[in-house]
Coordinates of C-alpha atoms and ligand atoms in Angstrom, one line a residue:
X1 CA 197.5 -117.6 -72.1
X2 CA 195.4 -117.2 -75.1
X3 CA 192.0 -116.8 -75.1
X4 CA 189.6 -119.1 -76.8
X5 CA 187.6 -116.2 -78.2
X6 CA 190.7 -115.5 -80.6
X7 CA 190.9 -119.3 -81.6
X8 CA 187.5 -119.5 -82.2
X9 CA 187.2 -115.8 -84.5
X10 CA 190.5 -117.3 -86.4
X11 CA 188.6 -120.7 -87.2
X12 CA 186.1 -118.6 -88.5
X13 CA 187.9 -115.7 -90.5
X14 CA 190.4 -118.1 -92.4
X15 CA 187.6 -121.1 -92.7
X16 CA 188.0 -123.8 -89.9
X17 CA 185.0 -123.6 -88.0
X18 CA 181.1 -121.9 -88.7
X19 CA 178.6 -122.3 -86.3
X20 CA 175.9 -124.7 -87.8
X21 CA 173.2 -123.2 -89.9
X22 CA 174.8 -119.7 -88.9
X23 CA 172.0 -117.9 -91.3
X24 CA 169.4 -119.3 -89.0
X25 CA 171.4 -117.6 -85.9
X26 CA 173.0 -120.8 -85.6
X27 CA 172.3 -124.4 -83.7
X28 CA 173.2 -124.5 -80.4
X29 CA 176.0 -127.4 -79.6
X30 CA 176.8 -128.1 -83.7
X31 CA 179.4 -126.6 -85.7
X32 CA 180.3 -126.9 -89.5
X33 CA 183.9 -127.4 -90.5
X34 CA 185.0 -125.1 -93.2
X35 CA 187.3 -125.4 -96.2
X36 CA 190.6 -125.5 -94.1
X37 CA 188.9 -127.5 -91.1
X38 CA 188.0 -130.0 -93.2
X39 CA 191.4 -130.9 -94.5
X40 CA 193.1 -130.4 -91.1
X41 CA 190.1 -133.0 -89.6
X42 CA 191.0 -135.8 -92.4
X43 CA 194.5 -135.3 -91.5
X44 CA 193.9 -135.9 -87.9
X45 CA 191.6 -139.1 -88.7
X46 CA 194.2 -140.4 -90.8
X47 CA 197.3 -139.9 -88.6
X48 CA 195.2 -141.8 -85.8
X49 CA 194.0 -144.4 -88.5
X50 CA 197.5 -145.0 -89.5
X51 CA 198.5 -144.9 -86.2
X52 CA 195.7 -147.6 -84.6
X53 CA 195.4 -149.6 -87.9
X54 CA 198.1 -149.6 -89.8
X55 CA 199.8 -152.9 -87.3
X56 CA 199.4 -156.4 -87.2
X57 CA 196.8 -156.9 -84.4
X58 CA 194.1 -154.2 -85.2
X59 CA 191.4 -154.3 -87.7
X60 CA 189.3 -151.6 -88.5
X61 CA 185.7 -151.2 -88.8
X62 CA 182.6 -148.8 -90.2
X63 CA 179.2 -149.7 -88.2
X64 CA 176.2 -147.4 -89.0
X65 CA 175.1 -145.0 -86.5
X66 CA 171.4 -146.5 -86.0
X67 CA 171.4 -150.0 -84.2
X68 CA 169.2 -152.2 -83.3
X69 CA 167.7 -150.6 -79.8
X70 CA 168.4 -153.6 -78.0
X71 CA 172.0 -152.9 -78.4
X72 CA 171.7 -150.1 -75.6
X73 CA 169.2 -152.0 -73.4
X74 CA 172.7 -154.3 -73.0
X75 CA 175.4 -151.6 -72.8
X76 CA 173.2 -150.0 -69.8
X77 CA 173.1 -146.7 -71.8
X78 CA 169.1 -146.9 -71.7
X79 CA 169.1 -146.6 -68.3
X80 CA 172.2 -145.4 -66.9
X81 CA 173.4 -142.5 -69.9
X82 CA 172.2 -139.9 -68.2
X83 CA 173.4 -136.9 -66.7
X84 CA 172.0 -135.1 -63.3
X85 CA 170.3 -131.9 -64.5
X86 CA 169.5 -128.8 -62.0
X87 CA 167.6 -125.6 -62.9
X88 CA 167.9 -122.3 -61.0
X89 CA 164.3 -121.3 -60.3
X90 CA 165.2 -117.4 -60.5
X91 CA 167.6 -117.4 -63.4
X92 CA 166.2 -120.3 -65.1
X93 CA 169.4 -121.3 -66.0
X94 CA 169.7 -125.4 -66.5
X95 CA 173.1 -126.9 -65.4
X96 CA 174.7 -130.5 -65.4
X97 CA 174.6 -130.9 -61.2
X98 CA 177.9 -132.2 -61.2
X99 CA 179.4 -129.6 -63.1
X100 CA 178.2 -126.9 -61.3
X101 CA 179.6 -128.7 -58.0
X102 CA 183.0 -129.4 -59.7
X103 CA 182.7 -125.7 -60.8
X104 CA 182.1 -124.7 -57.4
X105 CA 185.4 -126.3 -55.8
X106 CA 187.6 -124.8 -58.5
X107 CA 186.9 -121.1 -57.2
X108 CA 187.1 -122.5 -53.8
X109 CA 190.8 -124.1 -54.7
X110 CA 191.2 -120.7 -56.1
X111 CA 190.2 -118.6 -52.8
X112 CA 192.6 -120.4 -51.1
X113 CA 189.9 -122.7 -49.3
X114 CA 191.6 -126.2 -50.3
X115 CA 189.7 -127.9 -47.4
X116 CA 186.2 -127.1 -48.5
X117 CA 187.3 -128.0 -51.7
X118 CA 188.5 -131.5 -50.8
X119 CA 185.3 -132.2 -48.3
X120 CA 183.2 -131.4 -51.4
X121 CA 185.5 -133.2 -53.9
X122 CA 185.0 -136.2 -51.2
X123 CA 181.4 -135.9 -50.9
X124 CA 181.1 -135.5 -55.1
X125 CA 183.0 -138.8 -55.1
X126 CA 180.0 -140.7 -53.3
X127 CA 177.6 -139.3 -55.6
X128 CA 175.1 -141.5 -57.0
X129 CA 171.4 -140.5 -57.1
X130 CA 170.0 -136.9 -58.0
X131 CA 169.4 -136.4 -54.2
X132 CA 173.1 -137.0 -53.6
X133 CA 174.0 -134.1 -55.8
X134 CA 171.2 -131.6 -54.3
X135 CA 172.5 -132.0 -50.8
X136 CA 175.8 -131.3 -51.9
X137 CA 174.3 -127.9 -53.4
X138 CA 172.2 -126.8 -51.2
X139 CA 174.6 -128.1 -47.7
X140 CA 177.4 -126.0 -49.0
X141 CA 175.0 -122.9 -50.4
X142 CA 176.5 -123.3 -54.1
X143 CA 174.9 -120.6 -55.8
X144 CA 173.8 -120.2 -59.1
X145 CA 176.3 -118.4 -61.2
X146 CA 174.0 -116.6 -63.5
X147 CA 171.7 -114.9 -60.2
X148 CA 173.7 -115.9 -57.5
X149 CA 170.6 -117.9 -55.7
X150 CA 169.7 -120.4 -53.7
X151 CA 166.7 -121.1 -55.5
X152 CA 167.2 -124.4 -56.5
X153 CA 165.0 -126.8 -58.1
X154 CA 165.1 -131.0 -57.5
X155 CA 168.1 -132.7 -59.6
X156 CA 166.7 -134.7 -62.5
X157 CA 168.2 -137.1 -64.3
X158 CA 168.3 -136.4 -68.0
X159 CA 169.2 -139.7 -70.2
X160 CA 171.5 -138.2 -73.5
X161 CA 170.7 -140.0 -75.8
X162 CA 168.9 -138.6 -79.1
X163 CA 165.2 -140.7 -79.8
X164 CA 164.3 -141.4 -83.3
X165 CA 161.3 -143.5 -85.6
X166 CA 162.4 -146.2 -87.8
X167 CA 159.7 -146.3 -90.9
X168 CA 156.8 -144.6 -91.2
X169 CA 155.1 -145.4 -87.7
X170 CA 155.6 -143.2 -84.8
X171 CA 155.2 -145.6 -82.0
X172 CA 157.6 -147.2 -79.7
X173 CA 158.2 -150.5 -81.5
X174 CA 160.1 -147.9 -83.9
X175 CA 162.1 -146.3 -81.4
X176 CA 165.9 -146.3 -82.7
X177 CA 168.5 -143.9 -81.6
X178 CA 171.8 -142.1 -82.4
X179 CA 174.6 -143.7 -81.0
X180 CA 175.9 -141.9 -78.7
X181 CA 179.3 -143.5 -78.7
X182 CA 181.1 -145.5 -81.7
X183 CA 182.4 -148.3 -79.5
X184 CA 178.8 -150.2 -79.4
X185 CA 179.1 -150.5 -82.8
X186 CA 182.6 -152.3 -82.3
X187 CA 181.4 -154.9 -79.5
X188 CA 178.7 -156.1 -82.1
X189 CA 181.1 -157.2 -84.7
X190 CA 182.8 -158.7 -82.2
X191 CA 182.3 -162.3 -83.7
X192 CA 182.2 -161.2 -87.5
X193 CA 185.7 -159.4 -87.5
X194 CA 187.3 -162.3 -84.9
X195 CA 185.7 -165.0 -87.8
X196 CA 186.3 -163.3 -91.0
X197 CA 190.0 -162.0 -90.2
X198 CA 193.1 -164.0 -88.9
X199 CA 193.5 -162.8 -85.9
X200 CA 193.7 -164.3 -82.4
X201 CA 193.3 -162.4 -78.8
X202 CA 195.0 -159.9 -78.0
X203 CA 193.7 -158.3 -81.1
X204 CA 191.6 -154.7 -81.3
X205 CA 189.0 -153.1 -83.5
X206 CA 189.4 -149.7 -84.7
X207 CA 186.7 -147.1 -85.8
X208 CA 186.1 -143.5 -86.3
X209 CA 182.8 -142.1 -86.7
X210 CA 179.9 -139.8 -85.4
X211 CA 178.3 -140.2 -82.3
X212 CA 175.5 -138.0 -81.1
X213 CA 174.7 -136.6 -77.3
X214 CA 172.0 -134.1 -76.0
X215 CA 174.2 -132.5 -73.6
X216 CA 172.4 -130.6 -70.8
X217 CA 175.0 -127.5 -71.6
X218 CA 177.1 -127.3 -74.7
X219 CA 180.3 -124.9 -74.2
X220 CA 183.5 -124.4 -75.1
X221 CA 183.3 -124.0 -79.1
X222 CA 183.7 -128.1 -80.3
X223 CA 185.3 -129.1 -76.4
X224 CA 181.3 -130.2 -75.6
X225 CA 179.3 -130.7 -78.8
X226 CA 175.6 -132.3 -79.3
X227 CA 177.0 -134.3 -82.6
X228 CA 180.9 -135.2 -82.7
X229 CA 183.5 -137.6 -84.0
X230 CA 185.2 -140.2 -82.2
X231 CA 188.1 -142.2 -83.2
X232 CA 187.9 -145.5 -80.7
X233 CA 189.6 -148.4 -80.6
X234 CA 188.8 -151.6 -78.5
X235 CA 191.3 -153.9 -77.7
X236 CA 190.8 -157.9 -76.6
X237 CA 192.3 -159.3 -74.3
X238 CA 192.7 -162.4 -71.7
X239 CA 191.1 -161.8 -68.4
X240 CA 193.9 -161.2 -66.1
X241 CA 196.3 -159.2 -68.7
X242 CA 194.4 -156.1 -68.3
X243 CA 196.8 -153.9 -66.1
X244 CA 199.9 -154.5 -68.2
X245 CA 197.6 -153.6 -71.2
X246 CA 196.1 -150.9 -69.7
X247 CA 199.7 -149.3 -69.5
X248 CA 200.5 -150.3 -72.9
X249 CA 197.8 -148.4 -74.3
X250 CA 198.0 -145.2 -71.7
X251 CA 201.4 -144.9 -73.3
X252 CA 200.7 -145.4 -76.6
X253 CA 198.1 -142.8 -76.6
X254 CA 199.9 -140.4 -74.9
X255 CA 202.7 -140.2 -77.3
X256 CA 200.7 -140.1 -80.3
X257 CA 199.5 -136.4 -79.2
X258 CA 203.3 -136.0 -78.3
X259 CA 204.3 -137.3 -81.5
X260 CA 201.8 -134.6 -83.2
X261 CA 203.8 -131.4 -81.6
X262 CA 201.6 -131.3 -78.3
X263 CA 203.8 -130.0 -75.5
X264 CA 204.5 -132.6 -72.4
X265 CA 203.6 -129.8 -70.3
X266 CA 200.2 -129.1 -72.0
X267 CA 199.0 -133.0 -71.0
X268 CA 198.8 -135.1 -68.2
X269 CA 196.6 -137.8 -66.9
X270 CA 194.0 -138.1 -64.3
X271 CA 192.8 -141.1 -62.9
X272 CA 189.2 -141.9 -62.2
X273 CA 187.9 -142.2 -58.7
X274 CA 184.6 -142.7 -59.3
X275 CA 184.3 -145.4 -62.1
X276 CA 181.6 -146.0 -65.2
X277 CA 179.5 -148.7 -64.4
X278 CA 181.3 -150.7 -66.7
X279 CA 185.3 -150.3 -66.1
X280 CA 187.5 -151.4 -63.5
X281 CA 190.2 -148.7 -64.6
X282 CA 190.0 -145.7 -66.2
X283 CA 192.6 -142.5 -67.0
X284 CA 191.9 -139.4 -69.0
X285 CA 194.5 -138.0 -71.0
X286 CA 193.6 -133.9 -70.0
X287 CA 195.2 -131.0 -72.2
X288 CA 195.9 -127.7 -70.7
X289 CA 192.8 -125.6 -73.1
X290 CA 192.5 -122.0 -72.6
X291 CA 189.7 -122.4 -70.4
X292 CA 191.6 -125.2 -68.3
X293 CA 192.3 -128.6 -68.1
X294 CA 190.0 -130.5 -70.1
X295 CA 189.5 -134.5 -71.2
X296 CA 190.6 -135.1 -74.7
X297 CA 190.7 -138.7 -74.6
X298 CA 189.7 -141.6 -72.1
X299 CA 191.4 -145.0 -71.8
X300 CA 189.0 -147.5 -69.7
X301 CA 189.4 -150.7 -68.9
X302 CA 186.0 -151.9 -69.4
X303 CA 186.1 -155.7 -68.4
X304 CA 184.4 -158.5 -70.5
X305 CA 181.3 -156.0 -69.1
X306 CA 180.3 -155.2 -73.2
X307 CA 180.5 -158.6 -74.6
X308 CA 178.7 -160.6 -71.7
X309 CA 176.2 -158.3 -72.0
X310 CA 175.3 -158.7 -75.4
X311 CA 175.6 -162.2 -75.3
X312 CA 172.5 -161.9 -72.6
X313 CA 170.6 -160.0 -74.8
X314 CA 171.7 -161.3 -78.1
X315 CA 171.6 -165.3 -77.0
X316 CA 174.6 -165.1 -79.2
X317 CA 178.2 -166.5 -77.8
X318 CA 180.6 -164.3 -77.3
X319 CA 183.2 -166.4 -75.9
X320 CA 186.9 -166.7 -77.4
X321 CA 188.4 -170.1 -78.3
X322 CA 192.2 -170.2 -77.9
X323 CA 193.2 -173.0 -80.4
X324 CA 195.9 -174.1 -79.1
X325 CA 195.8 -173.7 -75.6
X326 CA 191.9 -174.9 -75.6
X327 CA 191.3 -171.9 -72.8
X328 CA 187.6 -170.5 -73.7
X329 CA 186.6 -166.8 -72.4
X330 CA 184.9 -164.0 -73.1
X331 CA 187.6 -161.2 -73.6
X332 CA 187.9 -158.4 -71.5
X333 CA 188.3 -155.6 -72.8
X334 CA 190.6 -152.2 -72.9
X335 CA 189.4 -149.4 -74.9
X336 CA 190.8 -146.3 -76.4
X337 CA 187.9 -143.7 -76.7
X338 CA 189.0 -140.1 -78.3
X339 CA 187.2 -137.2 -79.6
X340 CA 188.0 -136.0 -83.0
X341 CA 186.6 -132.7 -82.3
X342 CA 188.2 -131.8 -79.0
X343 CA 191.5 -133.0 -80.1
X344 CA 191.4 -130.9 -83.7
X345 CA 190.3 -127.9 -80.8
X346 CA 193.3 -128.8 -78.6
X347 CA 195.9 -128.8 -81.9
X348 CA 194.6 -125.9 -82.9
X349 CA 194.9 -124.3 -79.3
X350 CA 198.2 -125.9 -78.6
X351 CA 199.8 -124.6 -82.1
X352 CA 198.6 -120.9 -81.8
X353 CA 201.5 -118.3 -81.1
X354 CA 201.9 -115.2 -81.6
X355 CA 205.1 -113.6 -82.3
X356 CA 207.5 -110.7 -82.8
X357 CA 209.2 -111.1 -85.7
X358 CA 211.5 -109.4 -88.6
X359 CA 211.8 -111.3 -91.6
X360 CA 214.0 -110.9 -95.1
X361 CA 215.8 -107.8 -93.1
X362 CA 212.0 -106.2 -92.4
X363 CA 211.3 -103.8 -89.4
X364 CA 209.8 -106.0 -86.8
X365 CA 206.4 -106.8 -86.7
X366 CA 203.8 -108.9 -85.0
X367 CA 202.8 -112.5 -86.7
X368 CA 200.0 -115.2 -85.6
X369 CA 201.3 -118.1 -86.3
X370 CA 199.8 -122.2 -86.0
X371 CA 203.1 -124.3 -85.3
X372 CA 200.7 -127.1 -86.4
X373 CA 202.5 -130.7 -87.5
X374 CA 203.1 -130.7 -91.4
X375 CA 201.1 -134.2 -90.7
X376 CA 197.8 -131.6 -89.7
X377 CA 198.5 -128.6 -91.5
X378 CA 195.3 -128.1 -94.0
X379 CA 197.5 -126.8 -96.5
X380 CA 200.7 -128.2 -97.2
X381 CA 202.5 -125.9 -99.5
X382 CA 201.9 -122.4 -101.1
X383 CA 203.4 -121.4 -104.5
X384 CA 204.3 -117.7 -104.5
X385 CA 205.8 -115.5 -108.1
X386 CA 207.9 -112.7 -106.8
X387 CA 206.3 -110.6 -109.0
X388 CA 204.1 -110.8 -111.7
X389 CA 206.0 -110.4 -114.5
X390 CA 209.2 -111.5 -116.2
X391 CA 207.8 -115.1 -117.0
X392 CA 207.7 -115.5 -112.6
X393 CA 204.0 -116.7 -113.0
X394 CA 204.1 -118.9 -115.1
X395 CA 207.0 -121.1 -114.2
X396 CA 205.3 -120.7 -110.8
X397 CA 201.5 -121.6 -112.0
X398 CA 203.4 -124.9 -113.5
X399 CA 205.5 -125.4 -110.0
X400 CA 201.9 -125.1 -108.5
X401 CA 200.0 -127.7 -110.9
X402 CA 202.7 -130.4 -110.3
X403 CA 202.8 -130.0 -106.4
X404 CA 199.3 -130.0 -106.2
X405 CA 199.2 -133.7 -107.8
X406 CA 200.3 -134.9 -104.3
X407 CA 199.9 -131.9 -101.8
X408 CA 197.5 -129.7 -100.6
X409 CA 198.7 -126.3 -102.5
X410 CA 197.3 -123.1 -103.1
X411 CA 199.0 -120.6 -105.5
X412 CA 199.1 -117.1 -104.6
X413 CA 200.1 -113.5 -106.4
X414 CA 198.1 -111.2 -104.3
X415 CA 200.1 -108.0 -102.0
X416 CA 203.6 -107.5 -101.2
X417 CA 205.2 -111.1 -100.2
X418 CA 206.0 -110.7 -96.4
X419 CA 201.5 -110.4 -96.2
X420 CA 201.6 -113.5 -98.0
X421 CA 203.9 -115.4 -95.9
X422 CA 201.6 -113.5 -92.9
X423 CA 198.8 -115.3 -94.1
X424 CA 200.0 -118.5 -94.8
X425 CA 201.7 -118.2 -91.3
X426 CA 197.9 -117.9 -89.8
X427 CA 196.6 -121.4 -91.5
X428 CA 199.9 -123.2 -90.6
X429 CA 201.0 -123.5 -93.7
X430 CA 204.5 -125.5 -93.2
X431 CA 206.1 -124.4 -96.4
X432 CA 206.5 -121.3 -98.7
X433 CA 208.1 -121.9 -102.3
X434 CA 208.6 -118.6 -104.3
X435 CA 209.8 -117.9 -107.8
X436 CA 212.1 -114.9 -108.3
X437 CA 214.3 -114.1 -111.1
X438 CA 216.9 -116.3 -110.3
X439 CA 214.4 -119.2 -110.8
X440 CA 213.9 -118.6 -114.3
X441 CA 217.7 -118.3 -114.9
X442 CA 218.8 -122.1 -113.0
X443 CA 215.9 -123.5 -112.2
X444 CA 216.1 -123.1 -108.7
X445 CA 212.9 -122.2 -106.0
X446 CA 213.4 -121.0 -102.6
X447 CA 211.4 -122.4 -99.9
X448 CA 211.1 -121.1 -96.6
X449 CA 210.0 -122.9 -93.0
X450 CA 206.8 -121.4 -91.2
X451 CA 208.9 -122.3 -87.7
X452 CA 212.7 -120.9 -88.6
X453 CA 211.2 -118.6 -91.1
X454 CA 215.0 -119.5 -93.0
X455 CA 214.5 -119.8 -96.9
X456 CA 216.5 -122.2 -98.7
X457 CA 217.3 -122.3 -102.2
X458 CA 217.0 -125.9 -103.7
X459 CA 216.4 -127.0 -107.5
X460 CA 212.8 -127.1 -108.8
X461 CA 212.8 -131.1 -109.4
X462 CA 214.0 -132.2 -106.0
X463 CA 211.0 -130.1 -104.5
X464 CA 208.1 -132.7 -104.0
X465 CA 211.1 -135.1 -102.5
X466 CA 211.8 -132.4 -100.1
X467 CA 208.7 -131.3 -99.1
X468 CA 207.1 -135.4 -98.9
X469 CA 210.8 -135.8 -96.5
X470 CA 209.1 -133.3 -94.3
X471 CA 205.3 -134.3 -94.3
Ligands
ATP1 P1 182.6 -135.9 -70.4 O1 182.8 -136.4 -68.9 O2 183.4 -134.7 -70.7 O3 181.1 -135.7 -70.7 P2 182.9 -138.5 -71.1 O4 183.8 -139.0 -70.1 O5 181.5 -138.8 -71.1 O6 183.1 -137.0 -71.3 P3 183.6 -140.5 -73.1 O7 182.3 -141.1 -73.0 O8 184.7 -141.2 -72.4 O9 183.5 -139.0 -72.5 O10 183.9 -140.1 -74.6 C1 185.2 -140.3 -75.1 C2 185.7 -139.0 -75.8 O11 184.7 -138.5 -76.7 C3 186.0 -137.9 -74.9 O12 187.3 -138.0 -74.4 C4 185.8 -136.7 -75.8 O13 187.0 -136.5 -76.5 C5 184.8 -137.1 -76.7 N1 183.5 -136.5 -76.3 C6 182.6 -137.0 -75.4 N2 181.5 -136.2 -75.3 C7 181.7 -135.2 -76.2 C8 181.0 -134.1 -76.6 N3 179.8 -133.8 -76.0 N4 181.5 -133.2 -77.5 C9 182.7 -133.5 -78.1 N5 183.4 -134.5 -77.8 C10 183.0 -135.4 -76.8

């Protein structure tokens, strides 16, 4: 199993991921994406764009990331977003109370002592209040990982959302705050996109954007971040169709990390037991991270909870009219909720490999490698000369211009060619082209796989038509 450590220091080396504001010594629970992760991050939006948008029944959308505050009086997230929060008095180490209890039954499932476990995992189930969570700690004498204690202080709990001032004046008429999820934005338009498009329920809204929460604990690299992306999609439906929906959508989702070279064995779902205040059903699709298995992407069925809710608030109808039938509802509602970052992190985990290899007759040698999907890949092709000299550079610098008019390329003369397929091997890079003497005599390039390694030797012209066959 690889470590995330390496991932992490290989997002950094080859520019994927910096820390935010590194020369500050960083901000804790933000992360810049660098000149490769940004290219591999507007590949992933886009494959999910094309994916959730590009159909007949979805419609996408781009709502701004302040709303009016009333907005999360009606989605409950004023009063219910909140997370229990526990310090350790010796330590002074802060934890989410829940974690530390979910925590706690892993290394008891992992000592053998399944009972426990599932008494706990029962009693975590029932959980509601902060005092729910402390007698769970302190019945079962979880102690603090940092000190080992006891020393517990009273569970809090900690609403995550961030608080900002809209104009000059600091008062609370000017409160605002960051969204902390995308969908809200969705429900809202609700009316405009169902009135200003053609479509008629079932029909979904689409949208990726930045949502914002003030985690109690930020860890694992992007897995738990204070700022993120989320790519979300809400679907409309009639009351009453929501399981066969529900379904739909669970396998929908589920293959579209398939369909980007995720392993079956690296996902599965898990089912809710203890439900959102807002959904009826709920599944997370989990991938096997180095640190676990960890939520990528949740798929709840959330009701017509959303929509009556803002038509209490709002005084604005938010009923459906079917036209033909004459039926009149407020939709309910299944929703698709993913996170950009923790699924770029889980491609990235699931593509790492390193191998043995021995390549072009070489003595064998060790390669890191990213199997990532030519559809994620940051860079799509890289133009090699053989060597420089004998008119190999410049048929290659003109092989370079022309591919980079539709692909990500990057042209490179530097070392002896086996490090240069090394270090295209370590970005993911799913094609090589080089130009050797041959070339210059028949026009010919040969370009190699980053998976098979095999080079094949094809004409120079049909070489956007092969690689665009393959992307
Ligand atoms: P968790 O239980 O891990 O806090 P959640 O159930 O609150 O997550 P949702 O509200 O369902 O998560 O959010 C949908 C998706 O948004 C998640 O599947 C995840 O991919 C992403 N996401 C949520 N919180 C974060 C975060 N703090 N950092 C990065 N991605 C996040």
């Amino acid at each position: 199993m690889i470590k995330l450590d390496t991932i992490i220091s290989l997002a950094k080396r080859r520019g994927f991921v910096f820390q935010s504001s590194e020369i500050y010594g960083g901000l804790n629970g933000c992360w810049d994406y660098g000149q490769l992760g940004v290219e591999m991050l507007l590949r992933l939006k886009n494959q999910w764009w094309k994916a959730m948008t590009y159909r007949d029944d979805i419609e996408g959308v781009d709502a701004s990331i302040l709303m009016h505050p009333r907005t999360w009086e009606a989605s409950g997230h004023l009063a219910q977003f909140s997370d229990p929060m526990i310090d350790n008095k010796t330590s002074k180490a802060r934890f989410r109370a829940d974690n530390l209890i979910e925590e706690f039954i892993d290394r008891m499932k992992k000592k053998g002592k399944s009972q426990l476990a599932t008494e706990i995992e029962n009693q975590l189930v029932e959980a509601k209040q902060p005092a729910d969570y402390l007698k769970i700690i302190l019945d079962n004498l979880i102690p603090d990982p940092v000190s080992g204690t006891n020393d517990w202080t009273e569970v809090r709990n900690f609403n995550l959302m961030f608080k900002t001032f809209i104009g000059p004046a600091e008062d609370s008429s000017a409160v605002v705050y960051l969204r902390p999820e995308s969908a809200q934005g969705i429900f809202v338009n609700f009316k405009n996109i169902l009135e200003s498009s053609r479509q008629r329920v079932p029909f979904g809204i689409a949208q990726i954007g930045k949502a914002f929460r003030n985690e109690i604990n930020t860890k694992n690299f992007l897995f738990r971040t204070r700022e993120f992306e989320q790519m979300e999609m809400q679907y409309f439906i009639k009351p009453g169709s929501e399981l066969d929906w529900f379904e739909y959508w669970k396998e929908q989702r589920v293959n579209w990390y398939k369909n980007l070279g995720m392993k079956e064995e690296n996902l599965k779902f898990h089912v809710h037991e203890k439900l959102a205040h807002y959904a009826n059903h709920a599944v997370d699709i989990e991938f096997l991270f180095p640190f676990g298995w960890g939520e990528i992407e949740g798929i709840h069925s959330r009701t017509n909870f959303d929509l009556s809710a803002h038509q209490q608030f709002s005084g604005k109808k938010m009923e459906y009219v079917d036209n033909i039938t004459n039926e009149r509802y407020v939709p309910y509602v299944i929703e698709t909720s993913g996170g950009v970052s923790r699924s770029f992190m889980a491609f990235l985990c699931a593509a790492y490999d390193e191998e043995e290899i021995s390549e072009d007759g070489e003595k064998s040698e060790k390669r890191t490698v990213l199997h990532l999907s030519p559809k994620l890949a940051p860079m799509t092709v890289a133009v090699f000369p053989l060597v420089n000299k004998d008119g190999m550079p410049e048929f290659a610098e003109k092989i370079y211009q022309d591919l980079q008019t539709e692909f990500k390329a990057m042209y490179d003369t530097s070392g002896a060619i086996g490090r240069r397929y090394r270090r295209q091997d370590e970005i993911g890079t799913p094609f090589c082209v080089t130009i050797d003497g041959t070339s210059i005599e028949d026009d010919t390039v040969t370009i190699r796989d980053r998976d098979s390694m095999k080079q094949e030797r094809i004409s120079a012209d049909s070489l956007k038509n092969y690689i665009k066959l393959r992307v």
